[in-house]
mmCIF file of C-alpha atoms in Angstrom:
data_model
loop_
_atom_site.group_PDB
_atom_site.id
_atom_site.type_symbol
_atom_site.label_atom_id
_atom_site.label_comp_id
_atom_site.label_asym_id
_atom_site.label_seq_id
_atom_site.Cartn_x
_atom_site.Cartn_y
_atom_site.Cartn_z
ATOM 1 C CA UNK A 1 9.808 -14.007 7.117
ATOM 2 C CA UNK A 2 6.246 -13.733 7.910
ATOM 3 C CA UNK A 3 3.864 -11.328 5.765
ATOM 4 C CA UNK A 4 0.234 -10.429 6.190
ATOM 5 C CA UNK A 5 -1.601 -11.444 2.834
ATOM 6 C CA UNK A 6 -5.127 -10.639 4.192
ATOM 7 C CA UNK A 7 -7.547 -9.566 6.721
ATOM 8 C CA UNK A 8 -10.924 -11.806 7.380
ATOM 9 C CA UNK A 9 -14.151 -9.709 6.858
ATOM 10 C CA UNK A 10 -17.305 -10.805 7.740
ATOM 11 C CA UNK A 11 -19.195 -14.106 6.934
ATOM 12 C CA UNK A 12 -20.598 -14.777 3.942
ATOM 13 C CA UNK A 13 -23.772 -16.909 3.467
ATOM 14 C CA UNK A 14 -23.903 -19.908 6.053
ATOM 15 C CA UNK A 15 -21.851 -22.577 4.919
ATOM 16 C CA UNK A 16 -18.608 -20.847 6.397
ATOM 17 C CA UNK A 17 -17.266 -18.822 3.645
ATOM 18 C CA UNK A 18 -16.007 -15.327 4.711
ATOM 19 C CA UNK A 19 -14.682 -12.334 2.840
ATOM 20 C CA UNK A 20 -11.226 -11.409 2.600
ATOM 21 C CA UNK A 21 -9.432 -7.996 2.488
ATOM 22 C CA UNK A 22 -6.463 -8.863 0.157
ATOM 23 C CA UNK A 23 -2.963 -7.322 1.445
ATOM 24 C CA UNK A 24 -0.921 -9.272 -1.341
ATOM 25 C CA UNK A 25 -0.245 -8.638 -5.016
ATOM 26 C CA UNK A 26 -0.161 -12.090 -5.319
ATOM 27 C CA UNK A 27 -3.385 -13.798 -4.196
ATOM 28 C CA UNK A 28 -3.727 -16.473 -6.293
ATOM 29 C CA UNK A 29 -0.314 -17.764 -4.880
ATOM 30 C CA UNK A 30 -0.609 -16.952 -1.169
ATOM 31 C CA UNK A 31 -4.273 -17.417 -0.930
ATOM 32 C CA UNK A 32 -4.884 -20.477 -3.208
ATOM 33 C CA UNK A 33 -6.384 -23.824 -1.949
ATOM 34 C CA UNK A 34 -4.034 -26.046 0.318
ATOM 35 C CA UNK A 35 -2.280 -22.830 1.802
ATOM 36 C CA UNK A 36 -1.584 -23.081 5.428
ATOM 37 C CA UNK A 37 -1.493 -19.587 7.019
ATOM 38 C CA UNK A 38 -0.392 -18.384 10.279
ATOM 39 C CA UNK A 39 -2.866 -15.864 12.330
ATOM 40 C CA UNK A 40 -2.956 -12.971 14.300
ATOM 41 C CA UNK A 41 -4.225 -13.474 16.988
ATOM 42 C CA UNK A 42 -2.223 -16.538 16.964
ATOM 43 C CA UNK A 43 -5.253 -18.741 18.569
ATOM 44 C CA UNK A 44 -7.241 -18.440 15.721
ATOM 45 C CA UNK A 45 -5.034 -20.544 13.534
ATOM 46 C CA UNK A 46 -3.217 -21.740 11.695
ATOM 47 C CA UNK A 47 -5.639 -22.166 8.798
ATOM 48 C CA UNK A 48 -6.051 -24.059 5.816
ATOM 49 C CA UNK A 49 -7.509 -22.713 2.921
ATOM 50 C CA UNK A 50 -10.254 -25.231 1.634
ATOM 51 C CA UNK A 51 -11.678 -23.167 -1.446
ATOM 52 C CA UNK A 52 -11.421 -19.963 -2.801
ATOM 53 C CA UNK A 53 -13.851 -17.929 -5.180
ATOM 54 C CA UNK A 54 -14.658 -14.461 -6.128
ATOM 55 C CA UNK A 55 -18.052 -12.938 -5.876
ATOM 56 C CA UNK A 56 -19.226 -9.621 -6.940
ATOM 57 C CA UNK A 57 -15.563 -8.349 -7.220
ATOM 58 C CA UNK A 58 -14.506 -10.012 -3.347
ATOM 59 C CA UNK A 59 -12.481 -13.058 -2.526
ATOM 60 C CA UNK A 60 -14.290 -15.302 -0.421
ATOM 61 C CA UNK A 61 -12.572 -18.157 1.322
ATOM 62 C CA UNK A 62 -13.563 -21.043 3.083
ATOM 63 C CA UNK A 63 -11.182 -22.581 5.666
ATOM 64 C CA UNK A 64 -11.080 -26.637 6.703
ATOM 65 C CA UNK A 65 -13.013 -27.148 9.812
ATOM 66 C CA UNK A 66 -14.988 -23.720 9.461
ATOM 67 C CA UNK A 67 -18.262 -24.995 8.408
ATOM 68 C CA UNK A 68 -21.084 -22.682 9.605
ATOM 69 C CA UNK A 69 -21.560 -18.828 9.629
ATOM 70 C CA UNK A 70 -20.756 -18.823 13.476
ATOM 71 C CA UNK A 71 -17.450 -20.424 13.219
ATOM 72 C CA UNK A 72 -16.860 -17.977 10.071
ATOM 73 C CA UNK A 73 -18.233 -14.992 11.992
ATOM 74 C CA UNK A 74 -15.791 -15.737 14.871
ATOM 75 C CA UNK A 75 -12.694 -15.249 12.348
ATOM 76 C CA UNK A 76 -13.616 -11.719 11.786
ATOM 77 C CA UNK A 77 -10.617 -9.150 11.768
ATOM 78 C CA UNK A 78 -8.055 -11.965 12.038
ATOM 79 C CA UNK A 79 -5.085 -11.470 10.022
ATOM 80 C CA UNK A 80 -3.681 -14.009 7.532
ATOM 81 C CA UNK A 81 0.084 -14.666 7.654
ATOM 82 C CA UNK A 82 2.138 -16.394 5.047
ATOM 83 C CA UNK A 83 5.719 -17.446 5.265
ATOM 84 C CA UNK A 84 8.026 -16.012 2.450
ATOM 85 C CA UNK A 85 11.243 -16.760 1.841
ATOM 86 C CA UNK A 86 13.449 -13.109 2.230
ATOM 87 C CA UNK A 87 15.163 -13.811 -1.103
ATOM 88 C CA UNK A 88 11.912 -14.828 -3.124
ATOM 89 C CA UNK A 89 11.268 -11.784 -5.337
ATOM 90 C CA UNK A 90 7.936 -11.008 -7.448
ATOM 91 C CA UNK A 91 7.731 -12.000 -10.847
ATOM 92 C CA UNK A 92 7.490 -8.757 -12.075
ATOM 93 C CA UNK A 93 10.572 -6.839 -11.844
ATOM 94 C CA UNK A 94 8.882 -3.536 -11.414
ATOM 95 C CA UNK A 95 7.233 -4.881 -8.311
ATOM 96 C CA UNK A 96 8.485 -5.238 -4.816
ATOM 97 C CA UNK A 97 7.727 -6.936 -1.768
ATOM 98 C CA UNK A 98 7.189 -4.262 1.580
ATOM 99 C CA UNK A 99 10.361 -5.983 3.149
ATOM 100 C CA UNK A 100 12.239 -5.022 0.554
ATOM 101 C CA UNK A 101 11.212 -1.814 0.432
ATOM 102 C CA UNK A 102 11.387 -1.089 4.482
ATOM 103 C CA UNK A 103 14.603 1.087 5.647
ATOM 104 C CA UNK A 104 15.630 1.967 1.930
ATOM 105 C CA UNK A 105 17.466 5.391 1.796
ATOM 106 C CA UNK A 106 15.602 7.769 -0.068
ATOM 107 C CA UNK A 107 17.730 10.349 -2.307
ATOM 108 C CA UNK A 108 17.072 13.037 -5.054
ATOM 109 C CA UNK A 109 18.571 12.154 -8.556
ATOM 110 C CA UNK A 110 21.799 14.369 -7.311
ATOM 111 C CA UNK A 111 22.073 12.510 -4.303
ATOM 112 C CA UNK A 112 20.662 14.860 -1.575
ATOM 113 C CA UNK A 113 19.523 12.906 1.193
ATOM 114 C CA UNK A 114 15.807 12.965 2.071
ATOM 115 C CA UNK A 115 15.628 10.384 4.680
ATOM 116 C CA UNK A 116 14.586 6.632 5.414
ATOM 117 C CA UNK A 117 11.629 4.416 4.692
ATOM 118 C CA UNK A 118 10.136 3.315 7.501
ATOM 119 C CA UNK A 119 6.538 2.480 6.644
ATOM 120 C CA UNK A 120 4.456 1.568 3.599
ATOM 121 C CA UNK A 121 0.555 2.515 3.576
ATOM 122 C CA UNK A 122 -1.347 0.937 0.866
ATOM 123 C CA UNK A 123 -4.409 2.770 -0.236
ATOM 124 C CA UNK A 124 -6.647 2.062 -2.843
ATOM 125 C CA UNK A 125 -5.358 4.377 -5.590
ATOM 126 C CA UNK A 126 -1.653 3.956 -5.012
ATOM 127 C CA UNK A 127 1.018 3.015 -2.046
ATOM 128 C CA UNK A 128 2.525 5.466 0.180
ATOM 129 C CA UNK A 129 6.059 5.494 1.471
ATOM 130 C CA UNK A 130 6.593 7.198 5.033
ATOM 131 C CA UNK A 131 9.870 8.660 5.136
ATOM 132 C CA UNK A 132 11.594 9.785 8.324
ATOM 133 C CA UNK A 133 13.689 12.545 7.519
ATOM 134 C CA UNK A 134 17.345 13.436 9.458
ATOM 135 C CA UNK A 135 15.479 15.766 12.110
ATOM 136 C CA UNK A 136 12.766 13.070 12.786
ATOM 137 C CA UNK A 137 9.932 14.428 10.666
ATOM 138 C CA UNK A 138 8.190 12.459 8.058
ATOM 139 C CA UNK A 139 7.020 13.315 4.808
ATOM 140 C CA UNK A 140 4.775 10.986 2.441
ATOM 141 C CA UNK A 141 6.061 9.963 -0.936
ATOM 142 C CA UNK A 142 3.341 8.371 -3.322
ATOM 143 C CA UNK A 143 4.884 5.222 -5.073
ATOM 144 C CA UNK A 144 4.099 6.447 -8.640
ATOM 145 C CA UNK A 145 6.603 6.141 -11.324
ATOM 146 C CA UNK A 146 6.354 9.924 -12.305
ATOM 147 C CA UNK A 147 8.119 10.498 -8.638
ATOM 148 C CA UNK A 148 10.054 7.277 -7.564
ATOM 149 C CA UNK A 149 12.213 7.164 -10.390
ATOM 150 C CA UNK A 150 14.354 4.328 -9.444
ATOM 151 C CA UNK A 151 14.413 1.453 -6.744
ATOM 152 C CA UNK A 152 17.920 0.043 -6.156
ATOM 153 C CA UNK A 153 17.816 -3.126 -3.883
ATOM 154 C CA UNK A 154 22.093 -3.263 -4.371
ATOM 155 C CA UNK A 155 22.305 0.240 -3.531
ATOM 156 C CA UNK A 156 19.850 0.293 -0.828
ATOM 157 C CA UNK A 157 17.973 3.297 -2.143
ATOM 158 C CA UNK A 158 15.245 4.729 -3.498
ATOM 159 C CA UNK A 159 15.456 7.594 -6.309
ATOM 160 C CA UNK A 160 12.697 10.332 -6.413
ATOM 161 C CA UNK A 161 12.120 13.090 -8.303
ATOM 162 C CA UNK A 162 9.710 15.168 -5.986
ATOM 163 C CA UNK A 163 7.151 18.102 -7.738
ATOM 164 C CA UNK A 164 7.402 21.395 -6.079
ATOM 165 C CA UNK A 165 6.075 21.372 -2.275
ATOM 166 C CA UNK A 166 6.225 17.567 -1.650
ATOM 167 C CA UNK A 167 9.623 17.257 0.211
ATOM 168 C CA UNK A 168 9.795 21.475 0.981
ATOM 169 C CA UNK A 169 6.657 23.125 1.779
ATOM 170 C CA UNK A 170 8.181 26.500 0.865
ATOM 171 C CA UNK A 171 8.168 25.552 -2.634
ATOM 172 C CA UNK A 172 4.369 24.677 -2.909
ATOM 173 C CA UNK A 173 2.600 26.582 -5.360
ATOM 174 C CA UNK A 174 -0.716 27.434 -3.676
ATOM 175 C CA UNK A 175 -3.650 28.142 -6.027
ATOM 176 C CA UNK A 176 -7.367 28.462 -5.285
ATOM 177 C CA UNK A 177 -10.582 29.660 -6.951
ATOM 178 C CA UNK A 178 -10.754 32.550 -4.740
ATOM 179 C CA UNK A 179 -7.281 33.862 -5.994
ATOM 180 C CA UNK A 180 -7.961 33.226 -9.664
ATOM 181 C CA UNK A 181 -11.252 34.817 -9.380
ATOM 182 C CA UNK A 182 -9.813 37.786 -7.768
ATOM 183 C CA UNK A 183 -7.085 38.072 -10.323
ATOM 184 C CA UNK A 184 -9.624 37.803 -13.261
ATOM 185 C CA UNK A 185 -11.740 40.543 -11.465
ATOM 186 C CA UNK A 186 -8.818 43.075 -10.841
ATOM 187 C CA UNK A 187 -7.789 42.720 -14.241
ATOM 188 C CA UNK A 188 -11.199 43.218 -15.660
ATOM 189 C CA UNK A 189 -11.364 46.512 -13.135
ATOM 190 C CA UNK A 190 -8.337 47.662 -14.748
ATOM 191 C CA UNK A 191 -9.345 46.985 -18.232
ATOM 192 C CA UNK A 192 -12.441 49.065 -17.979
ATOM 193 C CA UNK A 193 -10.269 51.938 -16.585
ATOM 194 C CA UNK A 194 -8.133 52.096 -19.395
ATOM 195 C CA UNK A 195 -10.988 52.140 -22.027
ATOM 196 C CA UNK A 196 -12.638 55.136 -20.225
#
């Protein structure tokens, strides 16, 4: 199975290094020197990682045969793809690969069906499940411990306990500063009236 593990960014310096946007929880394994990665577009690769280092919080890679800034810049926006054994599991039992989560049934704790995971979006603060509901609509479920309480790969399901309004908008509690101010003013007026 092939998984996208990074996207090449801009060139760094003049010796062929590039910045990369990491898209794997295991960069030390997938983006280590000596790793051979397929690419998208395929014409850019395969690429073999020669060196890797962290500079100012960003991962910098140099590939075999890429020796100058011009060659490095030509790789910009190329996706790096690793071959992964589908049976391979992350070291941490609380972590999952995207392919393990795709197509899982999403249910409430009482077994009520919500839908099926069709996409996983990786945001800086958290990951989101895009869940297709039986009626064809979609709902976004944050992949956080408080909401996704169980991932059962054997049963092919994710159990969730959503806050009010996440699944059913009619349950949403809407509060705004204006409403709070209006309530305070109304109470203040009533109090003044009672004192008089």
